[in-house]
Amino acid sequence: MSKTKSRLVGIFLPVGVILAFVAAFIVLQVTAPRPERVDPRPRPVAVFAAPIERTDVVLHVDTQGEVSPLTQIDLVPQVAGRITYVNPNFIEGGFFEAGETLIQIDDADYRLAVTRASAQVAQARQALVREEAEAELAASEWAEIGEGQASPLTLREPQMAQAQAALAAAEAQLQEARLNLGRTRIYAPFDGRVRTKSADLGQYVGPGTRLGQVFATDAVQIRLPLTNSQLAMLNIPVAFQATEANPGPNVTLSAELAGVHREWQAQLVRTDSTIDPQTRVLYAIAVVNDPYGQAAAENGAPLPVGLFVDAEVEGRTVENAYVMPRSALRGTDTVYVAEAGGTLVFRNISVISSSRDRLVVSGDVHEGEMAITSPVRAASNGMRIRTLTADGEELPEFSADLSAEDEEAEDETETDDAGEQAANLASAE
């Protein structure tokens, strides 16, 4: 009997141990905490977007240039002499009026020359009068005693011509002397300012000596470089010349002057005759009239020569163009658009105009769509997004529905857990 019990114990004991281990395993599987399941699908990416507008757009070209005089000359004398007078306004930055004497050269020698020339004219005129009288006397004598045709010499015609020529030469010398006397007074034929001064009181100067440089204040010009694309935006010909019937585009000039932002209005009047061979750009010339008068009164400050200014040139009008922020552009011809439901799509566009803040385009975009303006890492067509305004407010229409996705993910997780537990029990059995 003892042998039988021993045999039964030897058989059922290992079986009982195995069953105990199986039961413990099942209990552990059933009571073990459920591991957190990770949704394998990528979460929507938050992006900022702005609406795309459709409107008529006046294009503008941004360029730069330096203010330079429209009229500028070097003051040089035509006669020699010592400077005896210098206008107090003839100094760097000084203003002067047209015809105002700026420098006076010693005119004593030239006054004497006028006196001598006047005396020679008087002598020549007396000689001519005497010769005319002698010619009349010769003609009357020939008429009384002469026979046939009198010769020119008999009638003193050569002597008469010589006297007339001598008078003309004397009068020319007098005119030249008077011209030289007038040239001792140096002036400019326009209202202007002195740019540089190179001579002063007491200095001896000769013809061609540079006394200074002056420029007119009636107008100034700004040479503005324009590229090929900018010319297309302005819609002006390469050889452009403004007329009353075809005035040039308006130009707004701006600069920081004495710590204050200033603006002046100008007009594009013409383009250069050639393209610059170094930069391959065509220069257009804008003009500001009365920069020290009316323009200064309108803007609170004159437009000084030498100032470097930014220029905004008014261009052509584009009808029904699409406008969006500049930050929406990706590369050269692509924008990202947020579609309804919260998906990102690529759109190809053609850039008409681009500035620091604004992008004007045509192509595969529509009014009311949302252009994505924030950077997107690893962007792909159809990726899920959450669309926000510039103020951080979410746009539900253009955002992926997270609540519905979370509920769906929970249902899938519960289903997967139930299936997994059934599989574990089946395997345990």
Coordinates of C-alpha atoms in Angstrom, one line a residue:
M1 CA 0.0 0.0 0.0
S2 CA 2.8 2.3 0.9
K3 CA 4.4 1.5 -2.5
T4 CA 1.2 2.4 -4.3
K5 CA 1.0 5.8 -2.4
S6 CA 4.5 6.5 -3.1
R7 CA 4.0 5.9 -6.7
L8 CA 0.9 8.1 -6.8
V9 CA 2.7 10.8 -5.0
G10 CA 5.6 10.6 -7.5
I11 CA 3.1 10.9 -10.4
F12 CA 0.7 13.6 -9.1
L13 CA 3.2 15.8 -7.3
P14 CA 5.0 17.1 -10.5
V15 CA 1.6 17.5 -12.1
G16 CA 0.4 19.6 -9.2
V17 CA 3.5 21.7 -9.2
I18 CA 3.0 22.3 -13.0
L19 CA -0.7 23.2 -12.5
A20 CA 0.2 25.6 -9.7
F21 CA 2.7 27.3 -11.9
V22 CA 0.1 27.6 -14.7
A23 CA -2.5 29.0 -12.3
A24 CA 0.0 31.5 -10.9
F25 CA 0.9 32.6 -14.5
I26 CA -2.8 33.0 -15.4
V27 CA -3.4 35.1 -12.3
L28 CA -0.4 37.3 -13.0
Q29 CA -1.5 37.8 -16.6
V30 CA -5.0 38.7 -15.6
T31 CA -4.0 41.0 -12.7
A32 CA -0.9 42.6 -14.3
P33 CA -1.3 46.4 -15.0
R34 CA -2.1 47.1 -18.6
P35 CA 0.9 48.8 -20.3
E36 CA 0.3 52.2 -21.9
R37 CA -0.1 51.9 -25.6
V38 CA 1.5 54.4 -27.9
D39 CA -0.5 55.7 -30.8
P40 CA 1.8 54.9 -33.8
R41 CA 0.3 57.6 -35.9
P42 CA 2.2 61.0 -35.9
R43 CA 0.6 63.8 -33.9
P44 CA -0.6 66.9 -35.9
V45 CA 2.0 69.6 -36.3
A46 CA 1.1 73.1 -35.1
V47 CA 1.6 75.8 -37.8
F48 CA 0.8 79.5 -38.2
A49 CA -1.2 80.6 -41.3
A50 CA -2.7 83.7 -42.8
P51 CA -5.5 84.0 -45.3
I52 CA -4.8 84.5 -49.0
E53 CA -6.5 87.6 -50.5
R54 CA -7.4 88.3 -54.0
T55 CA -7.3 92.0 -55.1
D56 CA -5.9 94.5 -57.6
V57 CA -2.4 95.3 -56.7
V58 CA -0.3 98.3 -57.6
L59 CA 3.3 97.0 -57.9
H60 CA 6.2 98.9 -56.3
V61 CA 9.9 98.6 -57.0
D62 CA 12.3 99.2 -54.1
T63 CA 15.7 100.5 -55.0
Q64 CA 18.3 103.0 -53.7
G65 CA 20.3 105.9 -55.0
E66 CA 22.4 109.0 -54.2
V67 CA 21.1 112.6 -54.5
S68 CA 23.2 114.6 -57.0
P69 CA 22.8 118.0 -58.6
L70 CA 20.9 118.3 -61.8
T71 CA 23.1 121.2 -62.8
Q72 CA 26.7 121.6 -61.5
I73 CA 29.6 123.7 -62.9
D74 CA 33.1 124.7 -62.1
L75 CA 33.7 128.4 -61.7
V76 CA 36.7 129.4 -63.9
P77 CA 37.8 132.9 -65.1
Q78 CA 38.2 133.7 -68.8
V79 CA 40.7 136.5 -68.0
A80 CA 43.8 136.8 -65.8
G81 CA 44.2 139.0 -62.8
R82 CA 44.2 139.4 -59.0
I83 CA 41.0 138.7 -57.0
T84 CA 39.9 141.9 -55.4
Y85 CA 36.5 140.9 -54.1
V86 CA 34.9 137.6 -52.8
N87 CA 31.2 137.5 -52.0
P88 CA 30.6 136.5 -48.4
N89 CA 28.2 133.9 -49.6
F90 CA 31.0 132.3 -51.7
I91 CA 31.8 129.7 -49.1
E92 CA 31.1 126.0 -48.8
G93 CA 27.3 125.7 -48.3
G94 CA 26.6 129.3 -49.2
F95 CA 23.5 130.2 -51.1
F96 CA 23.5 132.7 -54.0
E97 CA 21.2 134.1 -56.6
A98 CA 21.5 134.1 -60.4
G99 CA 23.8 136.9 -61.7
E100 CA 25.1 137.7 -58.2
T101 CA 28.8 138.6 -58.2
L102 CA 30.7 135.8 -56.5
I103 CA 34.3 136.9 -57.4
Q104 CA 35.7 140.1 -58.8
I105 CA 39.0 140.2 -60.6
D106 CA 41.0 143.5 -60.8
D107 CA 39.6 145.3 -63.8
A108 CA 42.0 148.3 -64.0
D109 CA 43.9 146.9 -67.0
Y110 CA 40.7 146.0 -68.8
R111 CA 39.3 149.5 -68.3
L112 CA 42.4 150.9 -69.9
A113 CA 42.0 148.5 -72.8
V114 CA 38.4 149.7 -73.3
T115 CA 39.7 153.3 -73.3
R116 CA 42.4 152.5 -75.9
A117 CA 39.9 150.7 -78.0
S118 CA 37.5 153.5 -77.9
A119 CA 40.2 156.0 -79.0
Q120 CA 41.1 153.7 -81.9
V121 CA 37.4 153.6 -82.9
A122 CA 37.2 157.4 -82.9
Q123 CA 40.4 157.6 -85.0
A124 CA 39.1 155.1 -87.5
R125 CA 35.7 156.8 -87.7
Q126 CA 37.5 160.2 -88.4
A127 CA 39.6 158.6 -91.1
L128 CA 36.5 157.1 -92.7
V129 CA 34.8 160.5 -92.7
R130 CA 37.9 162.1 -94.3
E131 CA 38.1 159.4 -96.9
E132 CA 34.4 159.7 -97.7
A133 CA 34.9 163.5 -98.3
E134 CA 37.9 162.9 -100.5
A135 CA 36.0 160.3 -102.5
E136 CA 33.1 162.7 -103.1
L137 CA 35.6 165.4 -104.2
A138 CA 37.3 163.0 -106.6
A139 CA 33.9 162.0 -108.1
S140 CA 32.9 165.6 -108.6
E141 CA 36.2 166.5 -110.3
W142 CA 36.0 163.6 -112.6
A143 CA 32.5 164.6 -113.5
E144 CA 33.7 168.1 -114.5
I145 CA 37.0 167.4 -116.4
G146 CA 37.1 163.7 -116.9
E147 CA 36.1 161.7 -120.0
G148 CA 34.8 158.2 -120.1
Q149 CA 34.6 155.7 -117.2
A150 CA 36.6 156.7 -114.1
S151 CA 38.7 153.9 -112.6
P152 CA 38.0 152.8 -108.9
L153 CA 41.4 154.2 -107.9
T154 CA 40.4 157.6 -109.3
L155 CA 37.2 157.5 -107.3
R156 CA 39.2 156.4 -104.2
E157 CA 37.1 153.3 -103.7
P158 CA 40.0 151.2 -102.4
Q159 CA 40.9 153.9 -99.9
M160 CA 37.2 154.0 -98.8
A161 CA 37.1 150.2 -98.3
Q162 CA 40.4 150.4 -96.3
A163 CA 39.0 153.1 -94.0
Q164 CA 35.7 151.1 -93.5
A165 CA 37.8 147.9 -92.6
A166 CA 39.9 149.9 -90.2
L167 CA 36.8 151.2 -88.4
A168 CA 35.3 147.6 -88.2
A169 CA 38.5 146.3 -86.7
A170 CA 38.6 149.1 -84.2
E171 CA 35.0 148.5 -83.2
A172 CA 35.8 144.8 -82.8
Q173 CA 38.7 145.5 -80.6
L174 CA 36.5 147.8 -78.5
Q175 CA 33.8 145.0 -78.2
E176 CA 36.5 142.5 -77.1
A177 CA 37.9 144.9 -74.5
R178 CA 34.4 145.4 -73.1
L179 CA 33.9 141.6 -73.0
N180 CA 37.1 141.1 -71.1
L181 CA 36.1 143.9 -68.7
G182 CA 32.8 142.2 -68.1
R183 CA 34.5 138.8 -67.6
T184 CA 36.3 140.2 -64.6
R185 CA 33.1 139.7 -62.7
I186 CA 32.5 135.9 -62.0
Y187 CA 28.9 134.8 -61.4
A188 CA 26.6 131.8 -62.0
P189 CA 23.5 132.0 -64.3
F190 CA 21.3 130.2 -61.8
D191 CA 20.2 130.3 -58.1
G192 CA 22.4 127.8 -56.3
R193 CA 24.8 126.7 -53.6
V194 CA 28.6 126.6 -53.3
R195 CA 29.9 123.1 -53.1
T196 CA 33.6 123.8 -52.9
K197 CA 35.8 126.9 -52.8
S198 CA 39.3 126.9 -54.3
A199 CA 40.4 130.6 -54.5
D200 CA 40.3 133.6 -52.2
L201 CA 40.9 137.3 -51.9
G202 CA 44.3 138.5 -53.3
Q203 CA 45.1 135.4 -55.3
Y204 CA 46.3 135.8 -58.9
V205 CA 44.4 133.6 -61.3
G206 CA 44.6 132.9 -65.0
P207 CA 42.1 131.7 -67.6
G208 CA 40.9 128.2 -66.7
T209 CA 41.9 128.4 -63.0
R210 CA 39.3 126.5 -60.9
L211 CA 37.8 129.0 -58.4
G212 CA 35.2 126.6 -57.0
Q213 CA 32.3 124.4 -57.7
V214 CA 28.6 125.4 -57.5
F215 CA 25.3 123.7 -58.3
A216 CA 21.7 124.8 -59.0
T217 CA 19.0 124.5 -56.4
D218 CA 16.1 124.4 -58.7
A219 CA 16.2 120.6 -58.9
V220 CA 18.2 117.5 -57.9
Q221 CA 18.3 114.1 -59.4
I222 CA 18.7 110.5 -58.2
R223 CA 20.1 107.7 -60.4
L224 CA 18.2 104.5 -59.5
P225 CA 19.4 101.1 -60.6
L226 CA 16.8 98.8 -62.1
T227 CA 17.1 95.1 -63.0
N228 CA 15.2 93.4 -65.8
S229 CA 12.4 92.1 -63.5
Q230 CA 12.0 95.6 -62.0
L231 CA 11.7 97.1 -65.4
A232 CA 8.9 94.7 -66.1
M233 CA 7.1 95.7 -62.9
L234 CA 7.3 99.3 -63.9
N235 CA 6.1 98.7 -67.4
I236 CA 8.3 101.4 -69.0
P237 CA 10.4 101.1 -72.1
V238 CA 14.2 100.8 -72.0
A239 CA 14.5 104.2 -73.8
F240 CA 12.0 106.1 -71.6
Q241 CA 11.6 109.9 -71.7
A242 CA 8.8 111.5 -69.7
T243 CA 6.4 113.9 -71.6
E244 CA 3.3 115.7 -70.7
A245 CA 1.2 113.0 -72.4
N246 CA 3.2 110.2 -70.8
P247 CA 4.5 111.3 -67.4
G248 CA 6.9 109.1 -65.5
P249 CA 6.0 107.0 -62.4
N250 CA 5.8 108.6 -59.0
V251 CA 8.7 107.9 -56.7
T252 CA 8.8 108.1 -52.9
L253 CA 12.2 108.8 -51.4
S254 CA 13.0 108.2 -47.8
A255 CA 16.0 108.4 -45.5
E256 CA 17.0 109.0 -41.9
L257 CA 18.1 112.6 -41.6
A258 CA 19.2 114.0 -38.2
G259 CA 17.6 111.0 -36.5
V260 CA 14.2 111.6 -38.1
H261 CA 12.6 109.5 -40.9
R262 CA 11.9 111.8 -43.8
E263 CA 10.1 111.4 -47.1
W264 CA 10.2 113.3 -50.4
Q265 CA 8.2 113.0 -53.6
A266 CA 10.0 112.7 -56.9
Q267 CA 9.2 111.9 -60.6
L268 CA 10.9 109.4 -62.9
V269 CA 11.8 111.4 -66.0
R270 CA 14.0 109.2 -68.1
T271 CA 16.4 106.2 -68.3
D272 CA 20.0 106.1 -69.1
S273 CA 21.0 105.6 -72.7
T274 CA 23.0 102.4 -72.0
I275 CA 23.0 99.5 -69.6
D276 CA 25.8 99.6 -67.1
P277 CA 28.4 97.0 -68.3
Q278 CA 29.7 96.3 -64.8
T279 CA 26.4 95.7 -62.9
R280 CA 24.2 94.9 -65.9
V281 CA 21.4 97.2 -64.6
L282 CA 19.7 100.1 -66.3
Y283 CA 19.7 103.4 -64.4
A284 CA 16.6 105.5 -64.2
I285 CA 16.7 109.2 -63.2
A286 CA 14.2 110.6 -60.7
V287 CA 14.0 114.4 -60.2
V288 CA 12.9 116.4 -57.2
N289 CA 12.0 120.1 -58.0
D290 CA 12.9 122.9 -55.6
P291 CA 14.5 120.6 -52.9
Y292 CA 15.5 123.5 -50.7
G293 CA 12.2 125.3 -51.0
Q294 CA 8.8 123.6 -51.6
A295 CA 10.1 120.1 -51.0
A296 CA 11.7 121.2 -47.7
A297 CA 8.5 122.9 -46.6
E298 CA 6.4 119.8 -47.4
N299 CA 8.7 117.4 -45.6
G300 CA 10.2 119.5 -42.8
A301 CA 13.7 119.2 -44.2
P302 CA 15.5 119.9 -47.6
L303 CA 16.7 117.0 -49.7
P304 CA 20.5 117.6 -49.5
V305 CA 23.0 116.7 -52.3
G306 CA 25.0 113.6 -51.4
L307 CA 22.3 112.0 -49.3
F308 CA 21.8 108.2 -49.9
V309 CA 18.0 107.5 -50.1
D310 CA 15.7 104.5 -50.4
A311 CA 13.3 104.8 -53.3
E312 CA 9.9 103.2 -53.9
V313 CA 8.8 103.5 -57.5
E314 CA 5.2 103.1 -58.4
G315 CA 4.7 100.4 -61.0
R316 CA 1.9 98.9 -63.0
T317 CA -1.4 97.6 -61.7
V318 CA -2.0 93.8 -61.6
E319 CA -5.7 92.8 -61.5
N320 CA -7.0 89.8 -59.5
A321 CA -3.6 89.0 -58.0
Y322 CA -3.2 86.8 -54.9
V323 CA -1.6 88.4 -51.9
M324 CA -0.1 86.7 -48.9
P325 CA 2.7 87.2 -46.3
R326 CA 6.3 87.0 -47.7
S327 CA 7.1 84.2 -45.2
A328 CA 4.7 81.9 -47.0
L329 CA 7.1 81.4 -49.9
R330 CA 9.1 78.1 -50.0
G331 CA 12.0 78.1 -52.4
T332 CA 11.2 80.0 -55.5
D333 CA 7.8 78.7 -56.6
T334 CA 6.0 76.9 -53.8
V335 CA 3.7 77.7 -50.9
Y336 CA 2.2 75.4 -48.2
V337 CA -1.6 75.7 -47.9
A338 CA -3.7 74.4 -45.0
E339 CA -6.7 72.6 -46.4
A340 CA -10.0 72.0 -44.6
G341 CA -9.7 69.0 -42.2
G342 CA -6.2 69.9 -41.2
T343 CA -3.9 68.7 -44.0
L344 CA -0.9 70.4 -45.5
V345 CA -0.6 70.5 -49.3
F346 CA 2.0 71.9 -51.7
R347 CA 1.0 74.5 -54.3
N348 CA 3.0 75.8 -57.2
I349 CA 2.8 79.5 -57.8
S350 CA 4.4 82.2 -60.0
V351 CA 5.9 85.2 -58.1
I352 CA 4.8 88.6 -59.5
S353 CA 6.3 90.8 -56.8
S354 CA 8.1 90.2 -53.6
S355 CA 8.8 92.6 -50.8
R356 CA 9.9 92.4 -47.2
D357 CA 6.4 91.8 -45.9
R358 CA 4.2 91.0 -48.9
L359 CA 4.1 88.4 -51.7
V360 CA 2.1 88.9 -54.9
V361 CA 1.6 85.7 -56.9
S362 CA -0.5 83.9 -59.5
G363 CA -1.0 80.2 -59.8
D364 CA -2.6 77.3 -58.0
V365 CA -4.1 79.2 -55.0
H366 CA -7.5 80.5 -54.2
E367 CA -9.0 83.4 -52.2
G368 CA -9.8 82.4 -48.6
E369 CA -7.3 79.6 -48.4
M370 CA -4.8 79.7 -45.5
A371 CA -1.1 80.1 -46.5
I372 CA 1.2 78.5 -43.9
T373 CA 3.8 81.1 -42.8
S374 CA 5.7 79.3 -40.1
P375 CA 8.6 76.9 -40.8
V376 CA 7.6 73.2 -41.1
R377 CA 10.2 70.5 -40.5
A378 CA 10.1 67.5 -42.8
A379 CA 7.0 68.8 -44.6
S380 CA 5.1 66.3 -46.8
N381 CA 2.0 66.5 -48.9
G382 CA -1.0 65.5 -46.8
M383 CA 0.6 65.7 -43.4
R384 CA -1.8 66.4 -40.5
I385 CA -1.6 69.9 -39.0
R386 CA -3.1 72.2 -36.4
T387 CA -3.6 75.6 -37.9
L388 CA -3.2 78.7 -35.7
T389 CA -3.7 82.4 -36.5
A390 CA -0.9 84.9 -35.9
D391 CA -2.4 85.5 -32.4
G392 CA -2.2 81.8 -31.5
E393 CA -5.9 81.1 -31.9
E394 CA -6.7 77.7 -33.4
L395 CA -8.8 77.4 -36.6
P396 CA -10.9 74.2 -36.1
E397 CA -11.9 74.1 -39.8
F398 CA -8.2 73.9 -40.9
S399 CA -7.0 71.6 -38.0
A400 CA -7.1 67.8 -37.6
D401 CA -9.8 66.6 -35.1
L402 CA -7.8 65.3 -32.2
S403 CA -10.8 64.3 -30.0
A404 CA -12.2 62.0 -32.6
E405 CA -8.8 60.5 -33.3
D406 CA -8.2 59.9 -29.5
E407 CA -11.5 58.1 -29.1
E408 CA -10.8 56.0 -32.1
A409 CA -7.3 55.2 -30.7
E410 CA -8.9 54.2 -27.4
D411 CA -11.4 51.9 -29.0
E412 CA -8.6 50.3 -31.0
T413 CA -6.5 49.9 -27.8
E414 CA -9.4 48.2 -25.9
T415 CA -10.0 45.9 -28.8
D416 CA -6.4 45.0 -29.0
D417 CA -6.1 44.5 -25.2
A418 CA -9.1 42.1 -25.2
G419 CA -7.7 40.2 -28.1
E420 CA -4.3 40.0 -26.4
Q421 CA -5.8 38.7 -23.1
A422 CA -7.8 36.0 -25.0
A423 CA -4.7 35.0 -26.8
N424 CA -2.7 34.8 -23.5
L425 CA -5.4 32.7 -21.9
A426 CA -5.6 30.4 -24.9
S427 CA -1.8 30.0 -24.9
A428 CA -1.8 29.4 -21.2
E429 CA -4.4 26.6 -21.5

